[in-house]
Tab-separated table of C-alpha atoms in Angstrom:
chain	number	residue	atom	x	y	z
L	1	MET	CA	60.017	16.309	30.649
L	2	ASP	CA	59.619	17.311	34.313
L	3	TRP	CA	59.148	14.023	36.537
L	4	TYR	CA	58.469	15.513	39.640
L	5	PRO	CA	54.591	15.037	39.212
L	6	LEU	CA	55.438	10.867	39.462
L	7	TRP	CA	58.071	11.233	41.311
L	8	ASN	CA	55.480	13.304	43.699
L	9	SER	CA	52.505	10.667	43.542
L	10	LEU	CA	54.772	7.782	44.339
L	11	ARG	CA	55.923	9.393	47.379
L	12	ILE	CA	52.553	10.907	48.830
L	13	ALA	CA	50.641	7.216	47.657
L	14	SER	CA	53.221	5.510	49.386
L	15	ILE	CA	53.149	7.198	52.263
L	16	SER	CA	49.583	6.988	53.063
L	17	CYS	CA	49.313	3.532	51.711
L	18	VAL	CA	51.885	2.660	55.184
L	19	LEU	CA	49.080	5.030	57.348
L	20	VAL	CA	45.970	3.672	56.269
L	21	PHE	CA	47.432	0.210	56.715
L	22	PHE	CA	47.695	0.571	60.426
L	23	THR	CA	44.777	2.531	60.939
L	24	GLY	CA	42.914	0.686	58.321
L	25	ILE	CA	43.942	-3.071	59.895
L	26	PHE	CA	43.308	-1.402	63.348
L	27	ALA	CA	39.752	0.064	63.171
L	28	ALA	CA	39.005	-3.237	61.044
L	29	TYR	CA	40.043	-5.694	63.614
L	30	TYR	CA	38.492	-3.583	66.237
L	31	VAL	CA	34.956	-2.805	64.890
L	32	ALA	CA	34.840	-6.143	63.862
L	33	LYS	CA	34.152	-7.752	67.116
L	34	LEU	CA	31.839	-4.724	68.505
L	35	PRO	CA	27.831	-5.182	68.673
L	36	ARG	CA	25.874	-4.940	65.472
L	37	ALA	CA	24.000	-1.217	66.258
L	38	ILE	CA	27.863	0.360	66.894
L	39	LYS	CA	29.547	-1.559	64.130
L	40	GLY	CA	27.155	0.155	61.975
L	41	VAL	CA	26.977	3.492	62.447
L	42	LEU	CA	30.889	3.524	62.943
L	43	ASP	CA	30.627	1.502	59.359
L	44	VAL	CA	29.203	4.718	58.222
L	45	ILE	CA	31.448	7.188	59.520
L	46	LEU	CA	34.948	5.429	58.424
L	47	THR	CA	33.447	4.471	54.545
L	48	LEU	CA	31.928	7.990	54.230
L	49	PRO	CA	34.934	9.674	51.970
L	50	MET	CA	34.045	6.331	49.934
L	51	VAL	CA	31.545	7.510	48.471
L	52	LEU	CA	31.460	11.100	48.986
L	53	PRO	CA	32.542	13.499	46.044
L	54	PRO	CA	36.510	13.913	46.181
L	55	THR	CA	35.893	17.584	46.462
L	56	VAL	CA	33.945	17.740	49.331
L	57	VAL	CA	36.177	15.677	51.115
L	58	GLY	CA	38.371	18.420	49.960
L	59	TYR	CA	36.726	20.613	51.336
L	60	PHE	CA	36.525	19.422	55.097
L	61	LEU	CA	40.028	18.977	55.020
L	62	LEU	CA	40.228	22.659	53.955
L	63	LEU	CA	37.443	23.417	57.033
L	64	VAL	CA	40.167	21.406	59.753
L	65	PHE	CA	43.228	21.741	58.324
L	66	GLY	CA	43.147	26.091	56.650
L	67	VAL	CA	44.994	28.056	58.144
L	68	LYS	CA	42.793	30.341	58.630
L	69	ARG	CA	41.251	27.216	61.150
L	70	PRO	CA	41.904	26.315	64.850
L	71	ILE	CA	43.748	23.404	63.881
L	72	GLY	CA	45.356	24.693	60.984
L	73	MET	CA	46.199	27.931	63.298
L	74	LEU	CA	47.934	25.665	65.813
L	75	LEU	CA	49.520	23.420	63.259
L	76	ASP	CA	50.960	26.886	61.711
L	77	GLN	CA	52.425	28.166	64.703
L	78	VAL	CA	54.499	24.806	65.379
L	79	GLY	CA	55.671	25.123	61.514
L	80	VAL	CA	53.029	22.528	60.152
L	81	ARG	CA	51.220	23.285	57.670
L	82	PHE	CA	48.897	20.598	55.501
L	83	VAL	CA	47.687	23.560	52.896
L	84	MET	CA	49.399	24.003	49.753
L	85	THR	CA	52.452	21.812	50.769
L	86	TRP	CA	53.140	18.227	49.272
L	87	TYR	CA	52.866	16.627	52.392
L	88	GLY	CA	49.361	17.875	53.324
L	89	GLY	CA	48.394	15.401	49.988
L	90	ILE	CA	49.184	12.551	52.134
L	91	ILE	CA	46.532	13.578	54.485
L	92	ALA	CA	44.241	13.914	51.508
L	93	ALA	CA	45.158	10.169	49.787
L	94	ALA	CA	45.235	8.476	52.624
L	95	VAL	CA	41.584	9.928	53.910
L	96	VAL	CA	40.372	8.621	50.723
L	97	ALA	CA	42.281	5.514	50.332
L	98	PHE	CA	41.381	4.637	53.683
L	99	PRO	CA	37.436	3.136	53.394
L	100	LEU	CA	38.928	0.806	50.744
L	101	MET	CA	41.871	-0.630	53.268
L	102	TYR	CA	39.636	-0.868	56.477
L	103	ARG	CA	36.415	-2.533	54.206
L	104	THR	CA	38.702	-4.760	52.972
L	105	ALA	CA	40.971	-5.702	55.833
L	106	ARG	CA	37.351	-6.035	57.734
L	107	GLY	CA	35.968	-8.586	55.240
L	108	ALA	CA	39.452	-10.642	55.939
L	109	PHE	CA	39.171	-10.783	59.792
L	110	GLU	CA	35.514	-11.217	60.079
L	111	SER	CA	36.555	-14.527	57.708
L	112	PHE	CA	38.641	-15.661	60.250
L	113	ASP	CA	37.907	-18.820	62.234
L	114	ASP	CA	38.196	-17.398	65.784
L	115	THR	CA	38.588	-21.385	67.176
L	116	LEU	CA	41.954	-20.648	66.198
L	117	ALA	CA	42.417	-17.942	68.338
L	118	TYR	CA	40.704	-19.755	71.029
L	119	SER	CA	43.318	-22.445	70.928
L	120	GLY	CA	45.831	-20.038	71.055
L	121	GLN	CA	44.465	-18.928	74.157
L	122	THR	CA	44.366	-22.007	75.774
L	123	LEU	CA	48.154	-22.723	75.042
L	124	GLY	CA	48.805	-19.738	76.707
L	125	LEU	CA	49.982	-17.497	73.637
L	126	SER	CA	49.544	-13.861	73.616
L	127	ASN	CA	47.017	-11.698	71.751
L	128	SER	CA	49.499	-9.841	70.164
L	129	TYR	CA	51.175	-13.075	69.165
L	130	ILE	CA	47.967	-14.415	68.221
L	131	PHE	CA	47.335	-11.750	65.962
L	132	TRP	CA	50.531	-11.431	64.141
L	133	ARG	CA	51.257	-14.991	64.056
L	134	ILE	CA	48.142	-16.163	63.274
L	135	ARG	CA	45.318	-13.786	62.509
L	136	MET	CA	47.517	-11.762	59.907
L	137	PRO	CA	48.835	-14.579	58.081
L	138	TYR	CA	45.332	-15.899	57.813
L	139	CYS	CA	44.139	-12.813	56.188
L	140	ARG	CA	47.365	-11.818	54.739
L	141	GLN	CA	45.619	-12.239	50.854
L	142	GLY	CA	42.852	-9.897	51.881
L	143	ILE	CA	45.460	-7.293	54.207
L	144	LEU	CA	47.714	-7.309	50.496
L	145	ALA	CA	45.008	-6.776	48.137
L	146	GLY	CA	43.657	-3.897	50.554
L	147	THR	CA	46.867	-2.332	50.360
L	148	VAL	CA	47.502	-2.505	46.865
L	149	LEU	CA	43.731	-1.160	46.226
L	150	ALA	CA	45.105	1.992	48.487
L	151	PHE	CA	47.761	2.438	47.444
L	152	ALA	CA	45.764	2.712	43.655
L	153	ARG	CA	43.254	4.983	45.251
L	154	ALA	CA	45.852	7.275	46.726
L	155	LEU	CA	48.293	7.080	43.166
L	156	GLY	CA	45.090	8.658	41.281
L	157	GLU	CA	43.397	10.940	43.745
L	158	TYR	CA	42.761	14.438	42.361
L	159	GLY	CA	39.612	16.061	43.889
L	160	ALA	CA	40.398	16.355	47.589
L	161	THR	CA	44.489	16.278	46.382
L	162	SER	CA	43.237	19.806	44.590
L	163	MET	CA	41.546	21.256	46.836
L	164	LEU	CA	44.033	20.944	49.479
L	165	ILE	CA	47.694	21.286	47.865
L	166	GLY	CA	46.433	22.562	44.443
L	167	TYR	CA	49.005	22.531	41.835
L	168	THR	CA	52.210	23.707	42.062
L	169	PRO	CA	55.110	23.145	39.356
L	170	GLY	CA	57.716	21.126	41.609
L	171	LYS	CA	56.257	21.818	44.515
L	172	THR	CA	52.668	20.219	45.039
L	173	ALA	CA	52.175	19.026	41.490
L	174	THR	CA	51.275	15.316	41.544
L	175	ILE	CA	49.969	12.641	37.891
L	176	SER	CA	46.241	13.834	38.365
L	177	THR	CA	46.534	17.262	38.944
L	178	SER	CA	49.674	17.492	35.844
L	179	VAL	CA	47.111	15.992	33.249
L	180	TYR	CA	44.048	18.678	34.226
L	181	GLN	CA	46.680	21.537	34.098
L	182	TYR	CA	48.654	20.550	30.879
L	183	TRP	CA	44.626	19.541	29.325
L	184	ARG	CA	43.582	23.210	30.692
L	185	THR	CA	46.879	24.631	28.674
L	186	ASN	CA	46.274	22.926	25.638
L	187	ASP	CA	49.362	21.031	26.087
L	188	GLU	CA	47.306	17.663	25.106
L	189	ARG	CA	50.965	15.827	24.682
L	190	SER	CA	52.272	16.329	27.878
L	191	ALA	CA	48.228	15.170	29.027
L	192	PHE	CA	48.695	11.885	27.368
L	193	ILE	CA	51.901	11.266	28.210
L	194	TRP	CA	50.633	11.343	32.042
L	195	VAL	CA	47.537	9.842	30.964
L	196	MET	CA	49.102	6.517	29.668
L	197	ILE	CA	52.281	6.741	32.873
L	198	ASN	CA	49.015	6.621	35.110
L	199	LEU	CA	47.284	3.550	32.850
L	200	ALA	CA	50.691	1.328	32.865
L	201	ILE	CA	50.844	1.940	37.070
L	202	SER	CA	46.663	1.059	36.816
L	203	ALA	CA	47.521	-1.830	34.777
L	204	VAL	CA	50.188	-3.113	36.901
L	205	VAL	CA	48.153	-2.677	40.287
L	206	LEU	CA	44.830	-4.604	38.742
L	207	LEU	CA	47.431	-7.145	37.956
L	208	ILE	CA	48.558	-8.031	41.047
L	209	VAL	CA	44.733	-7.796	42.581
L	210	ASN	CA	43.998	-10.825	40.487
L	211	MET	CA	47.058	-12.322	41.252
L	212	LEU	CA	46.342	-12.231	45.023
L	213	GLU	CA	42.860	-13.114	44.408
L	214	LYS	CA	43.736	-16.261	42.334
L	215	LYS	CA	46.136	-17.208	45.353
L	216	ASN	CA	43.706	-16.850	47.627
L	217	GLN	CA	41.259	-18.752	45.764
L	218	ARG	CA	43.856	-21.830	45.174
L	219	GLY	CA	45.005	-21.737	48.702
L	220	GLY	CA	40.671	-22.262	49.600
L	221	ALA	CA	40.822	-25.006	47.008
L	222	ARG	CA	43.397	-26.868	49.009
L	223	VAL	CA	41.869	-26.141	52.751
């Protein structure tokens, strides 16, 4: 059995998860501090991939990174091509997973007691110290839950991924695209195996999220 789809899916999901972790936290932190009107507009823009059909997201990505588009042509000239390459899947997975990380992180930051930050400032602590040593530990459960959900979403992505990188065995195949291709070619045994693998990974992810939520509830009860 060819295990490349599993390896490729884990690789794409892990790298995209790292990307959305930092970009999601950055966006959530600064958007949460903006006025309500501006925050509402940015919320719509940043969470749009979560409500759009994944194929529509993939179509927009093709409009940006297609080899006949300005950005795609420019990248192609320097030897970078996101269409029909495995690392193009990182872009697709990151775009669809970003809203989950952003919304979860923003909710965690909005629940933060700002008096703790003000107290740190009166003690002469830098903003970066307050963010990483006070704010982030306080919001860690929400951040971790968002990270796990973003990883799961990236791992199970199909629509945008299939539009941008397609399906090439040993090159761009992922778990989700393999399930469809095996089903399409009447290889139901292989499709079922990959479905069960995906179910097992998803179950583990949900268990981790539930454990984080219970831990967060216990921590709130102690407070």
